[in-house]
């Protein structure tokens, strides 16, 4: 029998909603809290406002059997999990902890002795201690781990999330979890909570190491993708097929190069390394350079499109730039999902639409309408088959499964394939 009867999850997005739902599926009473009324209303109708396989049925069942409900305002619970956004502030990549601060201030009035507060949001080193400080300021009548250690009234831990969008419902249960308590007892309580459903190992460390662990995982991927992206640009200059090169090099028993692409996006790999660079700018040189290499790749892709346009016009002197159609295949930040946040494919498509006004068609099988900022740039959302018939330049930006089927692409069409699948 779990020591937790009711838990509350703050932030019902891509991480919070699946997490809340899995707890509810495992018998806990779950109160989801979000500041977005549309999300709260949708969930209370047993529906979902995001795309994640198997989540809709699970939410429907949990709402119907009364184990999950959503609200705008926190209520008392035995444990609180905070899964709110952690973006940057402004353009200098300083982490924005204001969402964590707002969530802390929202739960502070309903905290009671014995409660556990877990920060799940990806956070810079020290954020969990900062959250504990905000809670302590709001509730001077309770004690916190930074004040009284193991005797504290409130337990606090950082437990980062490392699920893969598209596989969240399975990975939440199967993945190992890093549990970074501010004290041993904080960790022990967090392990007890996650063991309600986690089949992977729950590995205990302190909160700072847990924060750095999540950032390290994504920085490792970013640095290795930057290596592949740099190779792709070098190979283009040297007239070498980078895909063949990487597959040959990977025949070495101790070499495993990742695949290049049009850049690096999403809410994690393109963001988290900056949390390390921002904290230790004089030391994090390789991590910083990798960010610059990956962020520079979209500009390189755009220059390839511009070169293709020049070639078409040279080969067809009767045509003019304004007749040409440019097809951008894929907008999401990675294959087979609908998440367009921080997507380099979106950035490339937008910039092309600014230069080639009214001539850009985006094909994104995972969305039904384009976000307003893209529609405002006169970008059309096209179907794959129709678009391939009218395009003069095709830029493959994301390796969605729909694009992998062999398509009949006419030889006259210029193809820039950033994923090597066409
Ligand atoms: N999406 C991923 O694949 C992924 C993976 C690992 C870690 N993370 C991390 O998890 C955290 C959440 O990411 P996400 O993708 O779920 O974000 P999201 O934008 O999908 O969801 C966040 C939710 O929090 C809500 N919110 C904002 N402020 C709030 C507040 N004060 N109180 C209650 N709700 C509030 C928003 O309305 C939104 O619904 C981030 O730190 C992210 O870096 C995300």
Short mmCIF file of N, CA and C and ligand atoms in Angstrom, two decimals, residues 9-17 33-36 39 49-50 72 82-87 98-104 106 120-123 160-165 168 214 218 267-268 271-272 275 333-334 339 341, ligand 1:
data_model
loop_
_atom_site.label_atom_id
_atom_site.label_comp_id
_atom_site.label_asym_id
_atom_site.label_seq_id
_atom_site.Cartn_x
_atom_site.Cartn_y
_atom_site.Cartn_z
N UNK A 9 0.08 17.07 -9.88
CA UNK A 9 1.09 17.35 -10.91
C UNK A 9 0.85 18.74 -11.46
N UNK A 10 1.86 19.60 -11.36
CA UNK A 10 1.72 20.98 -11.85
C UNK A 10 2.35 21.09 -13.23
N UNK A 11 1.55 21.51 -14.20
CA UNK A 11 2.02 21.57 -15.59
C UNK A 11 1.57 20.31 -16.30
N UNK A 12 0.49 20.43 -17.10
CA UNK A 12 -0.08 19.24 -17.75
C UNK A 12 0.23 19.24 -19.23
N UNK A 13 1.54 19.33 -19.54
CA UNK A 13 1.98 19.32 -20.94
C UNK A 13 2.52 17.96 -21.32
N UNK A 14 3.49 17.97 -22.21
CA UNK A 14 4.04 16.73 -22.77
C UNK A 14 4.61 15.80 -21.70
N UNK A 15 5.09 16.37 -20.59
CA UNK A 15 5.64 15.54 -19.50
C UNK A 15 4.61 15.35 -18.40
N UNK A 16 4.01 16.46 -17.96
CA UNK A 16 3.14 16.39 -16.78
C UNK A 16 1.90 15.54 -17.00
N UNK A 17 1.26 15.66 -18.16
CA UNK A 17 -0.01 14.93 -18.35
C UNK A 17 0.23 13.41 -18.40
N UNK A 33 -2.75 20.19 -12.21
CA UNK A 33 -2.95 21.64 -12.13
C UNK A 33 -2.27 22.29 -13.32
N UNK A 34 -2.98 23.16 -14.00
CA UNK A 34 -2.36 23.91 -15.10
C UNK A 34 -2.97 25.30 -15.15
N UNK A 35 -2.17 26.27 -15.61
CA UNK A 35 -2.68 27.65 -15.73
C UNK A 35 -3.45 27.84 -17.03
N UNK A 36 -3.38 26.84 -17.90
CA UNK A 36 -4.06 26.93 -19.20
C UNK A 36 -5.46 26.32 -19.08
N UNK A 39 -6.44 23.55 -21.48
CA UNK A 39 -5.88 22.23 -21.13
C UNK A 39 -6.72 21.59 -20.02
N UNK A 49 -4.97 17.55 -25.15
CA UNK A 49 -4.68 18.72 -25.98
C UNK A 49 -3.30 18.61 -26.62
N UNK A 50 -2.64 17.46 -26.48
CA UNK A 50 -1.32 17.25 -27.09
C UNK A 50 -1.38 15.91 -27.83
N UNK A 72 -7.40 24.57 -12.05
CA UNK A 72 -6.51 25.73 -12.25
C UNK A 72 -5.77 26.09 -10.97
N UNK A 82 6.39 19.00 -10.07
CA UNK A 82 6.36 20.22 -10.88
C UNK A 82 6.99 19.93 -12.25
N UNK A 83 6.17 20.08 -13.29
CA UNK A 83 6.64 19.79 -14.66
C UNK A 83 6.28 20.97 -15.57
N UNK A 84 6.71 22.16 -15.15
CA UNK A 84 6.41 23.38 -15.91
C UNK A 84 7.59 23.69 -16.84
N UNK A 85 7.41 24.59 -17.80
CA UNK A 85 8.50 24.87 -18.74
C UNK A 85 9.71 25.54 -18.06
N UNK A 86 10.88 25.30 -18.66
CA UNK A 86 12.10 25.99 -18.21
C UNK A 86 12.83 26.52 -19.45
N UNK A 87 12.29 27.60 -20.02
CA UNK A 87 12.91 28.13 -21.25
C UNK A 87 14.06 29.10 -20.92
N UNK A 98 11.11 31.45 -13.84
CA UNK A 98 9.90 32.10 -13.33
C UNK A 98 8.70 31.14 -13.27
N UNK A 99 8.67 30.13 -14.17
CA UNK A 99 7.55 29.17 -14.12
C UNK A 99 7.65 28.31 -12.86
N UNK A 100 8.88 27.93 -12.51
CA UNK A 100 9.07 27.13 -11.29
C UNK A 100 8.72 27.99 -10.08
N UNK A 101 9.11 29.25 -10.13
CA UNK A 101 8.80 30.15 -9.01
C UNK A 101 7.28 30.30 -8.86
N UNK A 102 6.60 30.47 -9.99
CA UNK A 102 5.13 30.64 -9.94
C UNK A 102 4.48 29.36 -9.41
N UNK A 103 4.96 28.21 -9.86
CA UNK A 103 4.37 26.94 -9.39
C UNK A 103 4.64 26.76 -7.90
N UNK A 104 5.86 27.13 -7.44
CA UNK A 104 6.19 27.02 -6.01
C UNK A 104 5.25 27.89 -5.18
N UNK A 106 2.37 28.86 -5.98
CA UNK A 106 0.98 28.37 -6.05
C UNK A 106 0.75 27.22 -5.08
N UNK A 120 10.44 18.15 -11.53
CA UNK A 120 10.73 17.29 -12.69
C UNK A 120 11.25 18.11 -13.86
N UNK A 121 10.96 19.40 -13.89
CA UNK A 121 11.40 20.24 -15.01
C UNK A 121 12.92 20.17 -15.14
N UNK A 122 13.39 20.16 -16.36
CA UNK A 122 14.84 20.20 -16.60
C UNK A 122 15.36 21.55 -16.10
N UNK A 123 16.38 21.51 -15.26
CA UNK A 123 16.74 22.73 -14.55
C UNK A 123 18.24 22.92 -14.45
N UNK A 160 14.74 14.26 -12.78
CA UNK A 160 14.59 14.70 -14.17
C UNK A 160 13.90 13.64 -15.02
N UNK A 161 13.31 14.10 -16.09
CA UNK A 161 12.55 13.23 -16.99
C UNK A 161 13.38 13.01 -18.26
N UNK A 162 13.44 11.77 -18.72
CA UNK A 162 14.24 11.51 -19.93
C UNK A 162 13.48 10.67 -20.95
N UNK A 163 12.14 10.82 -20.98
CA UNK A 163 11.34 10.04 -21.92
C UNK A 163 11.46 10.58 -23.35
N UNK A 164 11.20 9.70 -24.30
CA UNK A 164 11.25 10.05 -25.71
C UNK A 164 9.83 10.36 -26.19
N UNK A 165 9.58 11.61 -26.68
CA UNK A 165 8.25 11.89 -27.20
C UNK A 165 7.86 10.84 -28.24
N UNK A 168 6.32 7.95 -24.74
CA UNK A 168 6.33 8.39 -23.35
C UNK A 168 5.64 7.38 -22.42
N UNK A 214 20.88 15.28 -16.10
CA UNK A 214 19.97 15.52 -17.23
C UNK A 214 20.63 16.43 -18.28
N UNK A 218 21.85 15.42 -22.41
CA UNK A 218 21.49 16.13 -23.63
C UNK A 218 22.69 16.83 -24.26
N UNK A 267 12.69 20.92 -27.22
CA UNK A 267 12.72 21.65 -25.96
C UNK A 267 13.90 21.20 -25.09
N UNK A 268 14.65 20.20 -25.54
CA UNK A 268 15.67 19.60 -24.66
C UNK A 268 17.09 19.79 -25.19
N UNK A 271 18.33 23.19 -25.90
CA UNK A 271 18.17 24.14 -24.79
C UNK A 271 19.11 23.80 -23.63
N UNK A 272 19.07 22.54 -23.20
CA UNK A 272 19.74 22.15 -21.95
C UNK A 272 21.24 22.45 -21.92
N UNK A 275 22.22 25.64 -20.36
CA UNK A 275 22.17 25.78 -18.90
C UNK A 275 23.55 25.53 -18.29
N UNK A 333 10.34 18.92 -34.82
CA UNK A 333 11.76 18.94 -34.48
C UNK A 333 12.40 17.57 -34.54
N UNK A 334 11.58 16.53 -34.69
CA UNK A 334 12.11 15.21 -34.96
C UNK A 334 11.05 14.33 -35.60
N UNK A 339 5.32 18.01 -32.65
CA UNK A 339 5.87 19.10 -31.82
C UNK A 339 6.77 20.00 -32.67
N UNK A 341 7.98 22.94 -31.59
CA UNK A 341 8.70 23.91 -30.77
C UNK A 341 10.19 23.82 -31.01
N1 LIG B 1 8.81 17.38 -23.74
C1 LIG B 1 9.82 16.58 -23.50
O1 LIG B 1 10.11 15.67 -24.28
C2 LIG B 1 10.65 16.71 -22.25
C3 LIG B 1 11.53 15.66 -21.91
C4 LIG B 1 12.26 15.76 -20.74
C5 LIG B 1 12.13 16.89 -19.92
N2 LIG B 1 11.29 17.91 -20.29
C6 LIG B 1 11.18 19.05 -19.39
O2 LIG B 1 9.93 18.99 -18.71
C7 LIG B 1 9.47 20.31 -18.44
C8 LIG B 1 8.06 20.46 -19.01
O3 LIG B 1 8.16 20.28 -20.42
P1 LIG B 1 6.88 19.99 -21.32
O4 LIG B 1 7.42 19.55 -22.64
O5 LIG B 1 5.94 19.10 -20.61
O6 LIG B 1 6.27 21.46 -21.44
P2 LIG B 1 4.80 21.87 -21.96
O7 LIG B 1 4.91 23.26 -22.43
O8 LIG B 1 4.27 20.81 -22.87
O9 LIG B 1 3.91 21.83 -20.64
C9 LIG B 1 4.09 22.68 -19.59
C10 LIG B 1 2.74 23.00 -18.98
O10 LIG B 1 2.94 23.77 -17.81
C11 LIG B 1 1.89 24.71 -17.72
N3 LIG B 1 2.27 25.75 -16.77
C12 LIG B 1 3.04 26.84 -16.97
N4 LIG B 1 3.18 27.53 -15.81
C13 LIG B 1 2.47 26.86 -14.87
C14 LIG B 1 2.22 27.07 -13.51
N5 LIG B 1 2.75 28.10 -12.85
N6 LIG B 1 1.42 26.20 -12.85
C15 LIG B 1 0.87 25.14 -13.50
N7 LIG B 1 1.09 24.90 -14.80
C16 LIG B 1 1.88 25.74 -15.48
C17 LIG B 1 1.67 25.16 -19.15
O11 LIG B 1 0.41 25.75 -19.33
C18 LIG B 1 1.83 23.82 -19.90
O12 LIG B 1 0.59 23.16 -20.05
C19 LIG B 1 10.50 21.26 -19.04
O13 LIG B 1 11.43 21.62 -18.07
C20 LIG B 1 11.18 20.40 -20.10
O14 LIG B 1 12.48 20.83 -20.36
C21 LIG B 1 10.53 17.84 -21.43
#
